PDB file of C-alpha atoms in Angstrom:
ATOM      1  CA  UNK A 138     -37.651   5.169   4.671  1.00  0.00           C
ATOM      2  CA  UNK A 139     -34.045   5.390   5.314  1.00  0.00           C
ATOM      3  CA  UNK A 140     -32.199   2.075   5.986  1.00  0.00           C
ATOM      4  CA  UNK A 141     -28.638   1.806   7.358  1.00  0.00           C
ATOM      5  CA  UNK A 142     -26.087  -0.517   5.722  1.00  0.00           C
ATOM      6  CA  UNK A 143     -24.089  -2.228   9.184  1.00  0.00           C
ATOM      7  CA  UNK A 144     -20.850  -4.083   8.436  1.00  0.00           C
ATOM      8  CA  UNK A 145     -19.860  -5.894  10.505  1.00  0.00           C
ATOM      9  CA  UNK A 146     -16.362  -5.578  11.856  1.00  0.00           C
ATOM     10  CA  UNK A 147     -13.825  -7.637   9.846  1.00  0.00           C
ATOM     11  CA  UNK A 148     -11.955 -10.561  12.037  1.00  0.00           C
ATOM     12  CA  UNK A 149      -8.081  -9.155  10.739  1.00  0.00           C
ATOM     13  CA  UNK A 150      -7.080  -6.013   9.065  1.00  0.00           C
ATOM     14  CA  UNK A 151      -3.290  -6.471   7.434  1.00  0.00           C
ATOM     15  CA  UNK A 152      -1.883  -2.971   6.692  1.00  0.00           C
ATOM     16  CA  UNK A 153       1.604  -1.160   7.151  1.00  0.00           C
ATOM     17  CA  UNK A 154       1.514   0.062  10.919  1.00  0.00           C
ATOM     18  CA  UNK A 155       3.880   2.608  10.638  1.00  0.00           C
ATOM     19  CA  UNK A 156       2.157   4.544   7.940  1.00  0.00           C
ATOM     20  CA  UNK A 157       0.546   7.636   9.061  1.00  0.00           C
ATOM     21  CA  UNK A 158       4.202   8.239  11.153  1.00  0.00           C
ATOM     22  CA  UNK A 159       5.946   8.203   7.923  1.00  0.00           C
ATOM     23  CA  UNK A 160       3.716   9.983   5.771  1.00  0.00           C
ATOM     24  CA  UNK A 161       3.882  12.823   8.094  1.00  0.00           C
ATOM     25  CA  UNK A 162       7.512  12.579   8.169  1.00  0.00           C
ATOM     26  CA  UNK A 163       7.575  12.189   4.341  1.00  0.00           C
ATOM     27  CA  UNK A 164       5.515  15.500   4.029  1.00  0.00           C
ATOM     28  CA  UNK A 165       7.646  17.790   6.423  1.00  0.00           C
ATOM     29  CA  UNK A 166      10.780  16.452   4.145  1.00  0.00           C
ATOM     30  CA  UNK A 167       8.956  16.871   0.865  1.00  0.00           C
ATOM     31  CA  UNK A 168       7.870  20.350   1.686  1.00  0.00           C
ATOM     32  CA  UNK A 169      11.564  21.197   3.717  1.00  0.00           C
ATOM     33  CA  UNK A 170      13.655  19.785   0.837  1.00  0.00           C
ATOM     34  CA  UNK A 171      12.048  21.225  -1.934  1.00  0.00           C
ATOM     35  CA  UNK A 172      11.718  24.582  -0.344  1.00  0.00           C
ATOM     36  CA  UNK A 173      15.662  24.567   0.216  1.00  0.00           C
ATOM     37  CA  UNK A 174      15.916  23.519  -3.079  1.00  0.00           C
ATOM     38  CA  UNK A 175      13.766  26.433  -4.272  1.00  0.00           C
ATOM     39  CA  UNK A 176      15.928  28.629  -2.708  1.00  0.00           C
ATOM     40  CA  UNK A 177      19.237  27.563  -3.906  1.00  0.00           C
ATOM     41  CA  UNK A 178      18.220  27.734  -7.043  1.00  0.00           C
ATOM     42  CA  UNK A 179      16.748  30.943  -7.049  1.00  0.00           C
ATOM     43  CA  UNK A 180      19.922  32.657  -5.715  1.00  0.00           C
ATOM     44  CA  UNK A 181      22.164  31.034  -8.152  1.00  0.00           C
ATOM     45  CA  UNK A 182      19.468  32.043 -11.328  1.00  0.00           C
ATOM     46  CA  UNK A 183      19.994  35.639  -9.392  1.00  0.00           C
ATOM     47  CA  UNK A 184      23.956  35.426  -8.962  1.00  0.00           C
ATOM     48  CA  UNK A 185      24.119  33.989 -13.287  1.00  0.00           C
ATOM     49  CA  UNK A 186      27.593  32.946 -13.308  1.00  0.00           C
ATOM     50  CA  UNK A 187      28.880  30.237 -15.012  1.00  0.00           C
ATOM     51  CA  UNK A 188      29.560  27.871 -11.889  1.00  0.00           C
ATOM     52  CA  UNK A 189      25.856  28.602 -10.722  1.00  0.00           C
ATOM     53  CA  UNK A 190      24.715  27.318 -13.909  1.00  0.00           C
ATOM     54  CA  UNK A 191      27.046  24.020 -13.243  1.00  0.00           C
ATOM     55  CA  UNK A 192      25.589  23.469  -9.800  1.00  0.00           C
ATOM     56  CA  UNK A 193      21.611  24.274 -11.249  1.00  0.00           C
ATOM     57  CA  UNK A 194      22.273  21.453 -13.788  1.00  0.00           C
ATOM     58  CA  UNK A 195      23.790  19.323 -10.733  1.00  0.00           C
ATOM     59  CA  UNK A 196      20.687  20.148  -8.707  1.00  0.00           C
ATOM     60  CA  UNK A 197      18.763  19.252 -11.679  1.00  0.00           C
ATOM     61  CA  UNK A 198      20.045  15.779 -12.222  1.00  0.00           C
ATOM     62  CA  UNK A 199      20.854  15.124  -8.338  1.00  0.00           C
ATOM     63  CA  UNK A 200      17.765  16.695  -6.657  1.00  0.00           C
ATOM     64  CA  UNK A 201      14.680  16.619  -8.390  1.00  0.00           C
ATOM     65  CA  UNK A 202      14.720  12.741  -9.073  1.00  0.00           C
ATOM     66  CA  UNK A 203      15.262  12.367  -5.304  1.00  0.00           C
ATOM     67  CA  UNK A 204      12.360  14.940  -4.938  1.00  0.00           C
ATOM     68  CA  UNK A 205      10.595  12.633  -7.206  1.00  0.00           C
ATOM     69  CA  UNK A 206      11.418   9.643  -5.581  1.00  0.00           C
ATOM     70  CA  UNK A 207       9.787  11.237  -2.020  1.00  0.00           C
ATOM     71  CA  UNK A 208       6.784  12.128  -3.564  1.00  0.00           C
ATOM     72  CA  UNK A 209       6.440   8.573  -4.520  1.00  0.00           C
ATOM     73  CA  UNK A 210       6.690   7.312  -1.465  1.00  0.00           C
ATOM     74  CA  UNK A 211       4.063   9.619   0.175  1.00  0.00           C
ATOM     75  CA  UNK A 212       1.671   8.630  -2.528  1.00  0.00           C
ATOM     76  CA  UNK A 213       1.973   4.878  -2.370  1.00  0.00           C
ATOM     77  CA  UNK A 214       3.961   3.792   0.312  1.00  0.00           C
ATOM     78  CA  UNK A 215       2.263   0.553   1.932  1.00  0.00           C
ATOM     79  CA  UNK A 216      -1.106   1.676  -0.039  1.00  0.00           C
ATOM     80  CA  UNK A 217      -2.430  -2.118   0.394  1.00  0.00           C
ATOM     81  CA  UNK A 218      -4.934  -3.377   2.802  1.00  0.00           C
ATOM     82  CA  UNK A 219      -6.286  -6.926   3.182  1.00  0.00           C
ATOM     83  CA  UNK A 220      -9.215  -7.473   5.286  1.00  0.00           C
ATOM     84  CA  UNK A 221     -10.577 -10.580   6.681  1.00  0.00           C
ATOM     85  CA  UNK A 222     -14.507 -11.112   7.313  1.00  0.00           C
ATOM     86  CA  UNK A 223     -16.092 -13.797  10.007  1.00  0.00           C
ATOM     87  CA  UNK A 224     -17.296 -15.674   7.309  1.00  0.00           C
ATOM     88  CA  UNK A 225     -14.126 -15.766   5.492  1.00  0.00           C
ATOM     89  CA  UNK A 226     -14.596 -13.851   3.270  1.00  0.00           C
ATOM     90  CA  UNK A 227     -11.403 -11.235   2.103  1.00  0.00           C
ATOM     91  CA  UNK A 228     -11.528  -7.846   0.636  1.00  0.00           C
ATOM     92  CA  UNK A 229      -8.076  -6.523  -1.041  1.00  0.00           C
ATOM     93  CA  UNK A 230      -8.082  -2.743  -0.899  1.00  0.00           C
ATOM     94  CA  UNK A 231      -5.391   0.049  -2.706  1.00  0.00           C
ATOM     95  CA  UNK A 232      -5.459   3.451  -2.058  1.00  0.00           C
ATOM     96  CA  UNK A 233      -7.130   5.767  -4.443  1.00  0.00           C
ATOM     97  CA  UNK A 234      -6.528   9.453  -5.503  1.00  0.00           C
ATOM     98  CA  UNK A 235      -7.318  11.027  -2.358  1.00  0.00           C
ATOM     99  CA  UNK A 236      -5.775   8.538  -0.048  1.00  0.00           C
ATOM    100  CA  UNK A 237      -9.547   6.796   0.144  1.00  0.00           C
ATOM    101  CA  UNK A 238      -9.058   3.083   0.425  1.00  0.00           C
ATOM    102  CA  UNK A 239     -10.700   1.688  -2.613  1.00  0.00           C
ATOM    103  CA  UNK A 240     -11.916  -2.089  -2.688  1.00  0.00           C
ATOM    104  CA  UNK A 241     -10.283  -3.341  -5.697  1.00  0.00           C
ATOM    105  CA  UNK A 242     -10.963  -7.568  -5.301  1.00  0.00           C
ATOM    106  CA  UNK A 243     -12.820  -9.895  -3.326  1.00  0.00           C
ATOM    107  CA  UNK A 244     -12.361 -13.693  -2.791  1.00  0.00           C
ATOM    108  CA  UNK A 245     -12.665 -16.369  -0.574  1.00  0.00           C
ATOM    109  CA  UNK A 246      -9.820 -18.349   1.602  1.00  0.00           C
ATOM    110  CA  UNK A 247     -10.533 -21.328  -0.952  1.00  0.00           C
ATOM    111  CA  UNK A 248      -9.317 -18.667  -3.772  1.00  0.00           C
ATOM    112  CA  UNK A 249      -5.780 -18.698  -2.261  1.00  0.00           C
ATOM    113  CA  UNK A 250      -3.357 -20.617  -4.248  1.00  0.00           C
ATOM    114  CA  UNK A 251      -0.021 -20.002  -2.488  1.00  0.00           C
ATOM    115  CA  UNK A 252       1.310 -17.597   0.756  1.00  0.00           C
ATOM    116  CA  UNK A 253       4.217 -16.276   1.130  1.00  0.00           C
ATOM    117  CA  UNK A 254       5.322 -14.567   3.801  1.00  0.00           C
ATOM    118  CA  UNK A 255       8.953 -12.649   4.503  1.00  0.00           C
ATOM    119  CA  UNK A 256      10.529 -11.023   7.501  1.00  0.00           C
ATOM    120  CA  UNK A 257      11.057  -6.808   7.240  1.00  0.00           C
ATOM    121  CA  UNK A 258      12.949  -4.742   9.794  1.00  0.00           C
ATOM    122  CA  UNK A 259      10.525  -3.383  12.404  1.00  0.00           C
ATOM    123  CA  UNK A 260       8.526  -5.849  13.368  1.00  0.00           C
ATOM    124  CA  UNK A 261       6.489  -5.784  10.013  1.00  0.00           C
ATOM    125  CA  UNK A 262       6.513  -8.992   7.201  1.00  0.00           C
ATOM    126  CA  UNK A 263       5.811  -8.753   3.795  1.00  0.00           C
ATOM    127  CA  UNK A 264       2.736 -11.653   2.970  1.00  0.00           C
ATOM    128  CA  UNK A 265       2.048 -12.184  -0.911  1.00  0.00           C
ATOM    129  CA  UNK A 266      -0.663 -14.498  -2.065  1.00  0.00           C
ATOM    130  CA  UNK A 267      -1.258 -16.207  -5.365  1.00  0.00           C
ATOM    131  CA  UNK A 268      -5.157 -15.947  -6.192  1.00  0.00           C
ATOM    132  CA  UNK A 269      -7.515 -17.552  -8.416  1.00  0.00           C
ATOM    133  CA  UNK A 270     -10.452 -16.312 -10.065  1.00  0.00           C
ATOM    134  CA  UNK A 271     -11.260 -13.269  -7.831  1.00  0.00           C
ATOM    135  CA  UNK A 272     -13.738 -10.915  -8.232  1.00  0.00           C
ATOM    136  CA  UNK A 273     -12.383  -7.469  -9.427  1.00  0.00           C
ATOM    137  CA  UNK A 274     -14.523  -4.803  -8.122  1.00  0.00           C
ATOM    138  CA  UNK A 275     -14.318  -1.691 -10.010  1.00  0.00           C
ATOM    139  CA  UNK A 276     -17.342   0.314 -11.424  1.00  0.00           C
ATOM    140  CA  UNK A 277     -18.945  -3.343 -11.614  1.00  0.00           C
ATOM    141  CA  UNK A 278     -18.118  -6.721 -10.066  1.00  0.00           C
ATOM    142  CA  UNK A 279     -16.462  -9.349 -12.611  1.00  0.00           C
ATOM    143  CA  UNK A 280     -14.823 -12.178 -11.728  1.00  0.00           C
ATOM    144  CA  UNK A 281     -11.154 -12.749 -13.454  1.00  0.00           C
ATOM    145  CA  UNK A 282     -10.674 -16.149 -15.391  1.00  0.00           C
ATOM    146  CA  UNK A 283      -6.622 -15.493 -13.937  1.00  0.00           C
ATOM    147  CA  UNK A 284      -4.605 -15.918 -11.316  1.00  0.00           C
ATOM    148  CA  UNK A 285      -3.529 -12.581  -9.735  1.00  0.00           C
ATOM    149  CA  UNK A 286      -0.503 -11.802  -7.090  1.00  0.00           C
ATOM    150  CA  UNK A 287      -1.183  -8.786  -4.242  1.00  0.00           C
ATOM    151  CA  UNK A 288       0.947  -8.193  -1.414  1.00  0.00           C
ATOM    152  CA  UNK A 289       0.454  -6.346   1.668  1.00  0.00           C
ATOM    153  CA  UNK A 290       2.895  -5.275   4.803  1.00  0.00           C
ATOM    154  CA  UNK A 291       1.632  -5.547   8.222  1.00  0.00           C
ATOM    155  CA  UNK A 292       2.592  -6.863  11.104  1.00  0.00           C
ATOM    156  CA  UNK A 293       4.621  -9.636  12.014  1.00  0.00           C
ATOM    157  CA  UNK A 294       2.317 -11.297  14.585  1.00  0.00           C
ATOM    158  CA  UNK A 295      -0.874 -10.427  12.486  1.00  0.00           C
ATOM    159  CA  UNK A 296       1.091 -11.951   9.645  1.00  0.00           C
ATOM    160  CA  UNK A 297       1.935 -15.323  11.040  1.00  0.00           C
ATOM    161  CA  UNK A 298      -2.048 -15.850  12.276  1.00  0.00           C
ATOM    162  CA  UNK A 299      -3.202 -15.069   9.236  1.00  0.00           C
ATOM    163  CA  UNK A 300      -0.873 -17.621   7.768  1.00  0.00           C
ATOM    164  CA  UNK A 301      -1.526 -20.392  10.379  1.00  0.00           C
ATOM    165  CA  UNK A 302      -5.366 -19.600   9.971  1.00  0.00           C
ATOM    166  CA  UNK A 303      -4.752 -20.326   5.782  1.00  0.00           C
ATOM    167  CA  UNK A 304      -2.689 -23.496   6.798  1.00  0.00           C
ATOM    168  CA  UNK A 305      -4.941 -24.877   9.233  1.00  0.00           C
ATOM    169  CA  UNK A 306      -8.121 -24.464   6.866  1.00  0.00           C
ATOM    170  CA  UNK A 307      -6.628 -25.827   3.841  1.00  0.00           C
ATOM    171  CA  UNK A 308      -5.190 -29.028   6.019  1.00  0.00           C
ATOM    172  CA  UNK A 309      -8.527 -29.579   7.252  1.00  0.00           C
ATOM    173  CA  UNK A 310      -9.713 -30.024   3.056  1.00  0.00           C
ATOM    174  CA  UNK A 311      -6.457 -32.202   2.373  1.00  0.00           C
TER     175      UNK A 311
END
């Protein structure tokens, strides 16, 4: 007999909002930029002067690092997630090779040490958290004798409840 796993839907979800905007524009300018690119330098490998081999080494140091740099970004732009359960319980996920979230720790809002949050341009903050002894869940679940440091981008508003949800839970234990 078959039996279905049911999560339950978690309480708060902190990720980068923008992201599926910008990867797509990311991917039209990787694949636009290094198709121009392509094509320069194939017609000054054709033309063989001496100034075409200038401007391939100037391509070479100018445009393939920026190519680089792109490709990146696609890859792991904003590739953090944090989500929050009823019970409290959070789940810190990164994005794996095939842009699969993958959980990587678990912990409890007791775990958190210290939250920081900072203000980014489009309505979006920056939140990093100081945790101790989470659980690391790779191919098995062991819990870390350290203190660890993830951030995420989300938000602003999702940001600040999260934070005002931390402070008023660890005022009620002071």
């Amino acid at each position: 007999m078959k039996t279905d796993i049911v999560q339950d839907e978690p309480k708060l979800i902190l990720t980068y909002p923008y992201k599926t905007i910008l990867n797509w524009i990311a991917f039209v300018t990787i694949i636009s930029f290094s198709s121009i690119v392509t094509w320069i330098l194939k017609n000054l490998i054709h033309e063989g002067t001496d100034e075409s081999g200038r401007m391939i080494i100037v391509i070479a140091l100018v445009c393939i690092p920026l190519l680089l740099c792109l490709l990146v970004c696609y890859f792991y732009l904003n590739a953090a997630k944090l989500e929050i359960d009823k019970n409290n319980s959070l789940k810190y996920y990164t994005y794996g090779r095939r842009g699969h979230s993958v959980l990587q720790f678990r912990f409890a809002m007791e775990d958190i040490q210290e939250i920081k949050g900072s203000k980014l341009p489009l309505g979006c903050s920056k939140i990093m958290i100081k945790i101790k002894n989470p659980i690391f869940c790779g191919f098995y679940e062991k819990k870390i004798d350290k203190q660890i440091n993830v951030s995420v981008i989300a938000e602003r508003e999702k940001v600040d409840f999260f934070i005002q949800e931390f402070l008023n839970r660890h005022s009620d234990k002071l």
